[in-house]
CSV table of C-alpha atoms in Angstrom, one decimal:
chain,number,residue,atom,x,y,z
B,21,UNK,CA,41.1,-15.9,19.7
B,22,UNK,CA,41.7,-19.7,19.2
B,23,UNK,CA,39.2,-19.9,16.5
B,24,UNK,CA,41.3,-16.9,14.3
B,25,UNK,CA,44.2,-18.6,14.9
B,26,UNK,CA,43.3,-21.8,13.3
B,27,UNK,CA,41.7,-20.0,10.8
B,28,UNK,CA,44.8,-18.1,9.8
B,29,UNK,CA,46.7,-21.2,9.6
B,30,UNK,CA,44.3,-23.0,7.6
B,31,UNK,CA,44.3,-20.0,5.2
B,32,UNK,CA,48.0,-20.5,5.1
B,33,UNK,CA,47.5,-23.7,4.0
B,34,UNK,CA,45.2,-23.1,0.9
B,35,UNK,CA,47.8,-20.0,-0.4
B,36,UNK,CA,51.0,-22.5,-0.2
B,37,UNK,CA,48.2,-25.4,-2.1
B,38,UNK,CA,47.3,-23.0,-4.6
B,39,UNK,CA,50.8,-21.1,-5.2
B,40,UNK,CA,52.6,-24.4,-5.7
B,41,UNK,CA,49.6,-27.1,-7.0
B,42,UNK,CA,52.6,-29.8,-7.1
B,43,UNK,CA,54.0,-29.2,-3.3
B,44,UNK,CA,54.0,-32.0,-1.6
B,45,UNK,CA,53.8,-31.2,2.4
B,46,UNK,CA,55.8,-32.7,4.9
B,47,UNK,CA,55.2,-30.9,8.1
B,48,UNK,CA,51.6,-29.4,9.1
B,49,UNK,CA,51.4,-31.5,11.9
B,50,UNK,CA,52.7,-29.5,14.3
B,51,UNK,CA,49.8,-27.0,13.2
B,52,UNK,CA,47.7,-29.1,15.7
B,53,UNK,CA,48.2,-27.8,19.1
B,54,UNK,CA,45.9,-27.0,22.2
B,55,UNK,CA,43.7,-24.3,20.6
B,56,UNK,CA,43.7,-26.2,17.4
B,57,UNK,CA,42.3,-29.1,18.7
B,58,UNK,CA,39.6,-26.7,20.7
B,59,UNK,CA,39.0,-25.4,17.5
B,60,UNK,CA,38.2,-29.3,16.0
B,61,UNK,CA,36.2,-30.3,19.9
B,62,UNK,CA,33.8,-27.2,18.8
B,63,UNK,CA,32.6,-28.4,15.3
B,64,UNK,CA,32.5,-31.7,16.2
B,65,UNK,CA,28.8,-33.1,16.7
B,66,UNK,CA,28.2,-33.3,21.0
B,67,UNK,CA,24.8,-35.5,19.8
B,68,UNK,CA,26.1,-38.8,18.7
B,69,UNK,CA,25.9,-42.0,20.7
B,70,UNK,CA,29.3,-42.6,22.6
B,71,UNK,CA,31.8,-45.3,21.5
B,72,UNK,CA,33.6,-48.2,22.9
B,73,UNK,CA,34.9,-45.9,26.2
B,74,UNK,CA,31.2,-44.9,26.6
B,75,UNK,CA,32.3,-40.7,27.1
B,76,UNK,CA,30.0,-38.5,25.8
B,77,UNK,CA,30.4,-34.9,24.9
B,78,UNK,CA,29.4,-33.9,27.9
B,79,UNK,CA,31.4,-36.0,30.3
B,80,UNK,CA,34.6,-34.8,28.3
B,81,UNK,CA,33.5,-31.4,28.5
B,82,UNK,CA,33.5,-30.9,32.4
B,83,UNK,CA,37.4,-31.1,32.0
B,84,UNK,CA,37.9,-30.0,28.6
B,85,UNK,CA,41.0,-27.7,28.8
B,86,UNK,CA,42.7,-30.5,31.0
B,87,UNK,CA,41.5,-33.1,28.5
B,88,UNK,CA,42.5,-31.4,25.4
B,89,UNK,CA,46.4,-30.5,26.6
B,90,UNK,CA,46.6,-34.2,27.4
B,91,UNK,CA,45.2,-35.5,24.1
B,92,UNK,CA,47.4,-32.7,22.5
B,93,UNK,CA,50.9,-34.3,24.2
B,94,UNK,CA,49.8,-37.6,23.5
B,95,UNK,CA,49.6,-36.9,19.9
B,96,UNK,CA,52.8,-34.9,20.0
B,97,UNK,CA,54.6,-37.5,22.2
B,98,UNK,CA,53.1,-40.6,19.3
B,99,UNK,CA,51.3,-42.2,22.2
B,100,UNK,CA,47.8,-41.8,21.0
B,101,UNK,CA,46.1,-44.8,20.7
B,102,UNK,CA,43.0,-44.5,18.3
B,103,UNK,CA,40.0,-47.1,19.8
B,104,UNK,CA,37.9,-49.3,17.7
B,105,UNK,CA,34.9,-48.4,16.2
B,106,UNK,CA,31.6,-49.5,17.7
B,107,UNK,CA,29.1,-51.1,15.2
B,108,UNK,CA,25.6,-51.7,15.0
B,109,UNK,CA,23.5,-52.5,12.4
B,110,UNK,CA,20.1,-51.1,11.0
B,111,UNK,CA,17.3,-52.3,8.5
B,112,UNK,CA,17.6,-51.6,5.2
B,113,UNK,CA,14.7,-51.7,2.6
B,114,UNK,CA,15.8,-54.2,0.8
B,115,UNK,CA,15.5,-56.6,3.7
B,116,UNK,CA,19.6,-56.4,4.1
B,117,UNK,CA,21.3,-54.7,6.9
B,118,UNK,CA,23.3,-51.2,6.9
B,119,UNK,CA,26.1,-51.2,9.5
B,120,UNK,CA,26.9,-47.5,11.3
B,121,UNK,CA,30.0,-46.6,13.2
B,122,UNK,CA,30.1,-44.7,16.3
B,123,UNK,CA,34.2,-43.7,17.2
B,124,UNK,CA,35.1,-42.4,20.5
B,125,UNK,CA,34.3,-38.8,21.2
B,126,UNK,CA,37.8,-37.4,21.6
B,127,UNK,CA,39.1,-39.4,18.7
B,128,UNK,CA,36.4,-37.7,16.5
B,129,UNK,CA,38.1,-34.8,17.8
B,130,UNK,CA,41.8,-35.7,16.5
B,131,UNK,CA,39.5,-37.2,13.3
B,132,UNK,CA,37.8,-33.4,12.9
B,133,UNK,CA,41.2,-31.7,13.3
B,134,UNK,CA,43.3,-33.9,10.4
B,135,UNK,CA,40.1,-33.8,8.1
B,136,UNK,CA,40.5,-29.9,8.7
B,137,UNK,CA,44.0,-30.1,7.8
B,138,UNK,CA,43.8,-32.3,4.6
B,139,UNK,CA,40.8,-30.1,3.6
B,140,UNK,CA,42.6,-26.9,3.6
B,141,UNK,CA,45.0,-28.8,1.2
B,142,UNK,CA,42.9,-30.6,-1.1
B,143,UNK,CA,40.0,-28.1,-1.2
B,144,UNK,CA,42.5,-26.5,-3.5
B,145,UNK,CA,42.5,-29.8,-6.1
B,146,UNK,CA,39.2,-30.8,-5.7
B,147,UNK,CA,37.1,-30.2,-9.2
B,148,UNK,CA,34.5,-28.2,-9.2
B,149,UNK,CA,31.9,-31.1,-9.8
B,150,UNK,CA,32.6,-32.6,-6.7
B,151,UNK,CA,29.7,-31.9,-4.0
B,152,UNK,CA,30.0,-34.3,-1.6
B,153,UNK,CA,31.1,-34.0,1.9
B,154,UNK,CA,32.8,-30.4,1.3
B,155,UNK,CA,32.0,-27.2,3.4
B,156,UNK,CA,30.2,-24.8,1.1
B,157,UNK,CA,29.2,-27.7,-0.8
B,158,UNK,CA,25.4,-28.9,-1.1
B,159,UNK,CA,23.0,-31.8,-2.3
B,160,UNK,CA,20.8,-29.3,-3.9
B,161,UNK,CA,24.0,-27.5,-5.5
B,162,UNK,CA,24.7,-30.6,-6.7
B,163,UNK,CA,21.7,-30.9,-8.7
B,164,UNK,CA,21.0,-27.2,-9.7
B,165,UNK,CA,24.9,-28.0,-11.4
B,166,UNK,CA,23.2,-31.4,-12.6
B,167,UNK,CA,20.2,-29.4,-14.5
B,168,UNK,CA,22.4,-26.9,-15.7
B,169,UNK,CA,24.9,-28.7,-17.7
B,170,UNK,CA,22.8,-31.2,-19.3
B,171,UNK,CA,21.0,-28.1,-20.5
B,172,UNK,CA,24.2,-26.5,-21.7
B,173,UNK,CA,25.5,-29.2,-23.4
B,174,UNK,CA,22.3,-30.7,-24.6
B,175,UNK,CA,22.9,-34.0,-22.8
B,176,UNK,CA,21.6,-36.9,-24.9
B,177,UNK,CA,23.2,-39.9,-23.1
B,178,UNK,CA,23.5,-40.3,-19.3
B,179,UNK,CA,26.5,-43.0,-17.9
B,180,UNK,CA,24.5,-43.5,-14.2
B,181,UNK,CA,27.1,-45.3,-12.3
B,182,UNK,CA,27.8,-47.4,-8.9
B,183,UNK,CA,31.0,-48.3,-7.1
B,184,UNK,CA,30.2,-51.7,-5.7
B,185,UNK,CA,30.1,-51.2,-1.9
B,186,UNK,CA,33.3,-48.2,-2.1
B,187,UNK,CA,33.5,-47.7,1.6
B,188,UNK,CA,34.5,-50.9,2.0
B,189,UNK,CA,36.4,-51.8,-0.3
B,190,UNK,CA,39.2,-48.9,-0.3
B,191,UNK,CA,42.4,-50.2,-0.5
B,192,UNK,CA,44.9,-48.7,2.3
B,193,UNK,CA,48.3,-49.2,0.8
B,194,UNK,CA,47.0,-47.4,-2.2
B,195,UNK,CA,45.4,-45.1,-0.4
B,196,UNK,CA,48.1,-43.8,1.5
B,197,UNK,CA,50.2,-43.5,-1.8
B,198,UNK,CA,47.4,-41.2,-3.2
B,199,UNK,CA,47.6,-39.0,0.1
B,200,UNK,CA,51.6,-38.9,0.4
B,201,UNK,CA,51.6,-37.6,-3.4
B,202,UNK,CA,50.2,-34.1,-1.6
B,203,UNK,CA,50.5,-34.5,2.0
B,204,UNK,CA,53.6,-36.5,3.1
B,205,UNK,CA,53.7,-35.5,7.1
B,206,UNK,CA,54.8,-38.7,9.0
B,207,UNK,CA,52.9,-37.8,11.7
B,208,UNK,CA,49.4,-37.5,9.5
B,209,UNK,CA,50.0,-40.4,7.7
B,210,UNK,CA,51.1,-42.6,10.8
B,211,UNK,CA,47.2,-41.1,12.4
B,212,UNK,CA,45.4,-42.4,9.5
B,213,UNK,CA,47.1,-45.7,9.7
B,214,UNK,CA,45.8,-46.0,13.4
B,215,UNK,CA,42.7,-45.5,12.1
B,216,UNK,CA,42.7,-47.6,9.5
B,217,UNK,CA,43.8,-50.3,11.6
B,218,UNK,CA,42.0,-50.0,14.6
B,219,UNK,CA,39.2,-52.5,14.0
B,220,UNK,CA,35.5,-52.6,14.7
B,221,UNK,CA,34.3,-54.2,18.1
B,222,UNK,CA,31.0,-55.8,17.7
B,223,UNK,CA,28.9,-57.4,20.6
B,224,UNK,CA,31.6,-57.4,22.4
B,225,UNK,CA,34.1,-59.2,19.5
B,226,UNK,CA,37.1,-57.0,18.0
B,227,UNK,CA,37.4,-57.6,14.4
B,228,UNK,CA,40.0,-56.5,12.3
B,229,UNK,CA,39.3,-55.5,8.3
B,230,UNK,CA,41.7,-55.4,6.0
B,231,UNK,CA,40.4,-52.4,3.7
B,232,UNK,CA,37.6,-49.6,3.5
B,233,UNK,CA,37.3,-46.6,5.5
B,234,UNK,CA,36.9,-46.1,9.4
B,235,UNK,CA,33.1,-46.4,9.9
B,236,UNK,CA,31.0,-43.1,11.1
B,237,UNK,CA,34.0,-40.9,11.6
B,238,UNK,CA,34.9,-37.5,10.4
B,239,UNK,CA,37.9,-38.7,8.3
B,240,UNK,CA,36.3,-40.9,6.1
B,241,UNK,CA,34.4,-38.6,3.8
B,242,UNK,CA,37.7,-36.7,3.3
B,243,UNK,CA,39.8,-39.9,2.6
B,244,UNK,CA,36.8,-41.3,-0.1
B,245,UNK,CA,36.9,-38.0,-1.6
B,246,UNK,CA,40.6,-38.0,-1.9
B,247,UNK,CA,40.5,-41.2,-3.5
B,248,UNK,CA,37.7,-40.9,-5.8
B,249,UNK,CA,39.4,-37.4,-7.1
B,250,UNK,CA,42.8,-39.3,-7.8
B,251,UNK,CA,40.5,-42.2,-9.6
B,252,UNK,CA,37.9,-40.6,-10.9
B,253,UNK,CA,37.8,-36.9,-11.2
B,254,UNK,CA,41.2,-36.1,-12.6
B,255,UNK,CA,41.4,-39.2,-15.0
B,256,UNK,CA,38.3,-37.8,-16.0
B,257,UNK,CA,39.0,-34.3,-16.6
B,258,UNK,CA,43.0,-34.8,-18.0
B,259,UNK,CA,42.6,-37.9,-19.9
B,260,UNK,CA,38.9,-38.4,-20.8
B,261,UNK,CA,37.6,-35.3,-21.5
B,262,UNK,CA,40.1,-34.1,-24.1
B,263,UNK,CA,39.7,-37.4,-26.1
B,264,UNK,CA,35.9,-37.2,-26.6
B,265,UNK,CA,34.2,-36.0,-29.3
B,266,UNK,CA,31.4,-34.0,-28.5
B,267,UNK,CA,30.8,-32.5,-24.8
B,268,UNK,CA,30.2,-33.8,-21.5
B,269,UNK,CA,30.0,-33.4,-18.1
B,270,UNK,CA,30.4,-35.4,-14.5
B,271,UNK,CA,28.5,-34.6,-10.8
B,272,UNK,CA,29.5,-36.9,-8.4
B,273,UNK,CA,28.4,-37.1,-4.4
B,274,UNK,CA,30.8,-39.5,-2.9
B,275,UNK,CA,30.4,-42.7,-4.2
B,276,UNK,CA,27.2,-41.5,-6.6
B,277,UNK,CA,28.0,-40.1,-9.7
B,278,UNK,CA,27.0,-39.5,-13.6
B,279,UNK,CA,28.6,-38.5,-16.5
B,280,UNK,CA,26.1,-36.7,-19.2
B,281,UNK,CA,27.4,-36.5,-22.9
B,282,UNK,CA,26.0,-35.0,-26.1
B,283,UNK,CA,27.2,-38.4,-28.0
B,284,UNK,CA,26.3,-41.9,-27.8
B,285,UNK,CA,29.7,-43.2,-29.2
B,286,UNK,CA,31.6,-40.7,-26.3
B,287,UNK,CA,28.6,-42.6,-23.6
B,288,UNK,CA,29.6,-46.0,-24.7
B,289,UNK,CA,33.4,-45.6,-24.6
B,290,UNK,CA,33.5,-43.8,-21.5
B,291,UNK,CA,31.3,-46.8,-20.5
B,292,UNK,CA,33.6,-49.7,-21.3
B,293,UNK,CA,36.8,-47.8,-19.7
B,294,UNK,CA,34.9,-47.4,-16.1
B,295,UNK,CA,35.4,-50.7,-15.1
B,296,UNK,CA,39.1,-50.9,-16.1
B,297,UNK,CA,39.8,-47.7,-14.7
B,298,UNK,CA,38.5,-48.7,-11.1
B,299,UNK,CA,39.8,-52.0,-11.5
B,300,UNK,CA,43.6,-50.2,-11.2
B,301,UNK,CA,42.8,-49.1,-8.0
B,302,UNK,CA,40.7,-52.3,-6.5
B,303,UNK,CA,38.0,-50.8,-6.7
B,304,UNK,CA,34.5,-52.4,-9.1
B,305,UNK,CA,31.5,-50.7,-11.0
B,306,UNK,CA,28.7,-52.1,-10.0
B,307,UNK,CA,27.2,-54.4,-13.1
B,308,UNK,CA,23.8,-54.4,-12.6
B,309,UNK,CA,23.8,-51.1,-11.1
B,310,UNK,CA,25.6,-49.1,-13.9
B,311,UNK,CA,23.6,-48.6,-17.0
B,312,UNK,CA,23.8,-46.4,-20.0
B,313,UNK,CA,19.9,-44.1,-20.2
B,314,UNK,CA,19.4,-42.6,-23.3
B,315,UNK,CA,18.2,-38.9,-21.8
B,316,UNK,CA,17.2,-37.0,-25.6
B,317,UNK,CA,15.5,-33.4,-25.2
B,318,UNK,CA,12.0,-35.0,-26.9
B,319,UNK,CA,11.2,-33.3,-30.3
B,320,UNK,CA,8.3,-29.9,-29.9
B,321,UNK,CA,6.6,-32.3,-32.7
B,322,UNK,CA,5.3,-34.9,-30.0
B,323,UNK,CA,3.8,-35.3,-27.1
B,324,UNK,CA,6.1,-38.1,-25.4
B,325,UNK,CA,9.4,-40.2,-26.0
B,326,UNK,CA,9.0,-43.7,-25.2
B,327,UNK,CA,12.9,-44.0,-26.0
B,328,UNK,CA,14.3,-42.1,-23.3
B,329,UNK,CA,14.8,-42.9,-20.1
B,330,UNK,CA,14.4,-42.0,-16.2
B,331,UNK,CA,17.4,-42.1,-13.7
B,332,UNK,CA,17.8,-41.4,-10.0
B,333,UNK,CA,20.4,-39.0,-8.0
B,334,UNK,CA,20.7,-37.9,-4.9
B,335,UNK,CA,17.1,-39.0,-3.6
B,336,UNK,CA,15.3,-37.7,-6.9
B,337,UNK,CA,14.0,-39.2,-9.8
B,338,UNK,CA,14.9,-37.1,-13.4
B,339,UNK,CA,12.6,-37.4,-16.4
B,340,UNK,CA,11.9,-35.1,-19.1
B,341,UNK,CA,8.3,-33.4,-19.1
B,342,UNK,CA,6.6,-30.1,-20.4
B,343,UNK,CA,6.0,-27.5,-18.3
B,344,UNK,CA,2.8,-25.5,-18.3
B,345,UNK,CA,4.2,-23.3,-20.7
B,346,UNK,CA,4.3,-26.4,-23.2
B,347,UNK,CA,8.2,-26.5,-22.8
B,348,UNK,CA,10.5,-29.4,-22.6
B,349,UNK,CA,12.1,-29.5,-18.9
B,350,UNK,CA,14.0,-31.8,-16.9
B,351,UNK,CA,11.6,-32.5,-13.9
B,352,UNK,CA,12.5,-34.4,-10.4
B,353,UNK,CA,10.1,-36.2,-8.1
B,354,UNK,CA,11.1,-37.8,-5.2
B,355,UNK,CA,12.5,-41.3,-6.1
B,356,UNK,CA,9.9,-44.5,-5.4
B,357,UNK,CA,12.8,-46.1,-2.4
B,358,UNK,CA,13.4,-42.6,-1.0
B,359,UNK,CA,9.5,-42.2,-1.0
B,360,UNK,CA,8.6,-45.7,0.6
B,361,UNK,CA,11.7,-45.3,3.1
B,362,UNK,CA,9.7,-42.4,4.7
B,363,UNK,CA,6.4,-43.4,4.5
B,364,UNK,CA,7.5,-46.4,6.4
B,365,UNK,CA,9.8,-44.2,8.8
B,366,UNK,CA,6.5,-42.1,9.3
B,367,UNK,CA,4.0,-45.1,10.2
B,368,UNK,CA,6.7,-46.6,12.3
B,369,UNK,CA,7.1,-43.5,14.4
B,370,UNK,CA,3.3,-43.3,14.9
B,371,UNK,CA,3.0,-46.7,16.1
B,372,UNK,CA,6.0,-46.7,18.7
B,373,UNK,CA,4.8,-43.1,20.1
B,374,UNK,CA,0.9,-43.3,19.9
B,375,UNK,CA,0.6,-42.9,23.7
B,376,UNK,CA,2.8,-39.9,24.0
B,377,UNK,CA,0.7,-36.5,24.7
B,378,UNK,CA,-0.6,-35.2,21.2
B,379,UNK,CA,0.8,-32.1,21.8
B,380,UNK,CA,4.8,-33.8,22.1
B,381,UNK,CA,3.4,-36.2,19.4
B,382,UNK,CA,2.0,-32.9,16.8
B,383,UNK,CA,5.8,-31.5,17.7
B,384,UNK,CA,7.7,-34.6,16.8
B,385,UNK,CA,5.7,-35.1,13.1
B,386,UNK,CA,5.8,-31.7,12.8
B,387,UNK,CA,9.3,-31.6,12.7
B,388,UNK,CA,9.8,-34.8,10.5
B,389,UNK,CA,7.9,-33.4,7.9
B,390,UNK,CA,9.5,-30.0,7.8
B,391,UNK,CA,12.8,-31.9,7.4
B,392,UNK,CA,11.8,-33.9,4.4
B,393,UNK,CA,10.3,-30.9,2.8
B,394,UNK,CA,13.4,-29.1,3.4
B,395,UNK,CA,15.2,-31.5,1.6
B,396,UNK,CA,12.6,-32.6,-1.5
B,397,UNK,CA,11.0,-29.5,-1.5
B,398,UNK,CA,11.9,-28.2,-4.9
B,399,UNK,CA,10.0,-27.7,-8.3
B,400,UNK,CA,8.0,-30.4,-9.8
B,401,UNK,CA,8.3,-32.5,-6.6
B,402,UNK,CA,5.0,-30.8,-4.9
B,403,UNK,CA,3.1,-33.7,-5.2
B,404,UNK,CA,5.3,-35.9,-3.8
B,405,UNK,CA,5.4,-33.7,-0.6
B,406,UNK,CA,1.4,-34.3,-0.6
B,407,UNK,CA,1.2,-37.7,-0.8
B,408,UNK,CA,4.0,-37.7,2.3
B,409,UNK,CA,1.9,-35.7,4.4
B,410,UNK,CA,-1.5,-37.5,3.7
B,411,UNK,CA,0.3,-40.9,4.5
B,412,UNK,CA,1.2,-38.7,7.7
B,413,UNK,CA,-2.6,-37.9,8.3
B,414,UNK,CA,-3.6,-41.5,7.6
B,415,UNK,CA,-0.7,-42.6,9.8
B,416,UNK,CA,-1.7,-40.9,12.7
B,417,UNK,CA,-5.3,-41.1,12.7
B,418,UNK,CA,-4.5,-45.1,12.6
B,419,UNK,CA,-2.3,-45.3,15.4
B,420,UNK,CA,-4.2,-43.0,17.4
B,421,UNK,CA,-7.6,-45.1,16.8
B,422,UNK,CA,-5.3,-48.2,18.8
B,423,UNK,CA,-4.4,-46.0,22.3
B,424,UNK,CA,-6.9,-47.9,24.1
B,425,UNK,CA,-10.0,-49.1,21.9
B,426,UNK,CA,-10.1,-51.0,18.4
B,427,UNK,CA,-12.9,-48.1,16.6
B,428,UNK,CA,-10.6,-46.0,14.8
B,429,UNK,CA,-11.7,-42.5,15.4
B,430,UNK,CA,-13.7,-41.4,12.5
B,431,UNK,CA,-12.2,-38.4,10.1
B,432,UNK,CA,-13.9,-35.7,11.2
B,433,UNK,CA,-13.3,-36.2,14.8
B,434,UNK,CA,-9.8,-36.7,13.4
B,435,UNK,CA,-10.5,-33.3,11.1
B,436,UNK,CA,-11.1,-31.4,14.4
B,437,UNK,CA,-8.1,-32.7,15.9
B,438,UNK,CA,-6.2,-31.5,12.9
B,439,UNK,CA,-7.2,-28.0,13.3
B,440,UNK,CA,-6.1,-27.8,17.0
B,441,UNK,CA,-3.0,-29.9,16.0
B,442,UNK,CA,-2.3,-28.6,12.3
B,443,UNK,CA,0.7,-30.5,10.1
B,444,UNK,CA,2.9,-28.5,8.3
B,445,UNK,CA,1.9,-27.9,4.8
B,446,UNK,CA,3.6,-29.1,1.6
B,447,UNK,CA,5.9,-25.9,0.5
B,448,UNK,CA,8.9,-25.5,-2.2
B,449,UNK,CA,12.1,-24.7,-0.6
B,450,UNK,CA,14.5,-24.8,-3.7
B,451,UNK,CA,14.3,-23.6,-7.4
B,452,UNK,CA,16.4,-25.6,-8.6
């Protein structure tokens, strides 16, 4: 019953958004009460690593209706107190570090049921080229749109941008004036301000930053996406758009976006106003990171275009290629990091788990390979998916040859293995 409640009044919502696309809204946080909040414990994730109070899902289960009325009259009452964020850091590729967040259980449940709020609001503004982050919403939709348009508009020129570290550089006063132009609710606004200000603890240290979004919780996809619409999306489509001369299009996943056009002169324009425009709201493009790829349909009257370039989105590299058929098409292959990132994942695993049982080992690689074929699986990228699960093969046969002696088992005791212990096999998942 709870769940059809909170349904109905998130429907409401979206009718008033959509009725009245100016309405600012000053009172939806009385919406969240006892079986709201039930609502938000069930779609949060019970799987992530506890934060600085150490409660898991499970521990805050055993008591949840008891728990959830007294998180619900704290946040009536204004006593709730949102706890740092725990950090740690991991590897990156590059050699640098990538830091991840890990908020309290029960505040990613307060987190989950104001993101649920603000989304039933700002679904409604949200453009249509915006993919990231948003129920219904996909990677692979993004790039099916992606294919589409440069096809419909016969893209010649490609802006492939980066916001220079975005997540933590977002300014808080201005973002709060982007969020009370729509949603104005003291209560809301005073929640995202805890959040904003609750600091990281680190080793054991509390620090305090002064801008960028709460790390690893629910809220923070909904506030960048806020943001970036207010900065990005609708300058683009109410003040760029209309002034161009030929067509164009943007696709943008979070931070990540491009913006195809059929003219060079639109390309370079749009080019040179990025940086001002984000500069308004403290934000920076990226200068090495941005470039302007000349993306031309090659001419039927030769074989190649040394002129045009390659870029990469959402894990894939584009290109232009013939298909079988001797037709120009827009192929994807999986990028050269996102390739080396899991071959590296893959012979890392091996090594750590080499004296598990084969059989749990076979399960574990079976899954990890099903996963990145679910997610690169699509046309043109087959032998990409090969080469992932040969370095797999060769992977495991290595580590296994170092349980216990230094001869590495030769390939066809290794072959016979195989057929006991089969790896998945390459396969296309998306036409897109």
């Amino acid at each position: 019953m709870s769940s059809q409640t909170v349904s109905s009044k998130l429907q409401w919502i979206a009718e008033a958004a959509v009725r009245d696309p100016g309405r600012v809204f000053t009172s939806l946080a009385h919406l969240i009460d006892v079986d709201f909040l039930k609502e938000a414990y069930r779609l949060t994730r019970k799987d992530g690593a506890p934060g600085v109070d150490g409660m898991t899902a499970e521990e805050y289960a055993t008591n949840l209706d008891k728990n959830l009325q007294d998180l619900h009259e704290r946040l009536t009452s204004g006593r709730y107190k949102a706890p740092p964020v725990k950090r740690a850091w991991l590897d990156k590729d590059d050699g640098g570090k990538r830091a991840i967040g890990m908020p309290g259980f029960e505040d990613k449940i307060v987190q989950r049921a104001v993101a649920m709020i603000l989304g039933a609001v700002y679904e409604q503004d949200f453009e249509d080229f915006s993919f990231g982050f948003r129920e219904g919403h996909s990677q692979h939709q993004a790039l099916a749109y992606l294919r589409e348009q440069c096809r419909e508009i016969g893209v010649a020129w490609i802006v492939d941008a980066d916001a220079a570290q975005f997540f933590d550089s977002l300014d808080w006063t201005l973002l709060l004036k982007i969020i009370k132009k729509r949603v104005n609710d003291g209560a809301i606004i005073r929640l995202i301000g805890k959040w904003l200000n609750a600091g990281v603890m680190e080793e054991g240290t509390l620090i305090h930053p002064e801008k960028g979004t709460p790390q690893g919780g629910v809220i923070s996809p909904v506030l960048s996406n806020i943001f970036l619409h207010w900065v990005l999306d609708r300058w683009y489509v109410r003040d760029v758009k209309p002034r161009l001369r030929g067509r164009s299009f943007l696709v943008r996943w979070a931070d990540d976006f491009l913006i195809g056009f059929e003219r060079e002169d639109d390309a370079r324009r749009v080019l040179a106003a990025l940086p001002k425009r984000f500069i308004l709201f403290k934000l920076a493009i990226h200068p090495t990171k941005t470039a302007l790829i000349r993306f031309r349909k090659p001419s039927s009257k030769v074989e190649t275009d040394k002129e045009n370039g390659t870029f990469n989105f959402l894990g894939f590299t584009h290109f232009w290629a013939k298909s079988r058929q001797g037709f120009w098409v827009i192929k994807r292959s999986t990028s050269k990091k996102r390739l080396r990132r899991a071959m590296k994942s893959l012979w890392q695993w091996c090594r750590s788990h080499r004296h598990e049982r084969l059989k749990e080992q076979h399960k574990m690689l079976s899954l990890k390979l099903r996963g990145h074929y679910q997610y690169y699986g699509v046309k043109t990228n087959y032998e990409k998916l090969v080469a992932v699960m040969r370095h797999a093969e060769r992977a495991w046969q290595y580590w296994l040859s170092r349980r216990g002696s230094k001869r590495p088992i030769p390939w066809d005791t290794f072959d016979r293995l195989k057929r006991v212990f089969p790896l998945p096999k390459p396969r296309i998942y998306h036409a897109v």
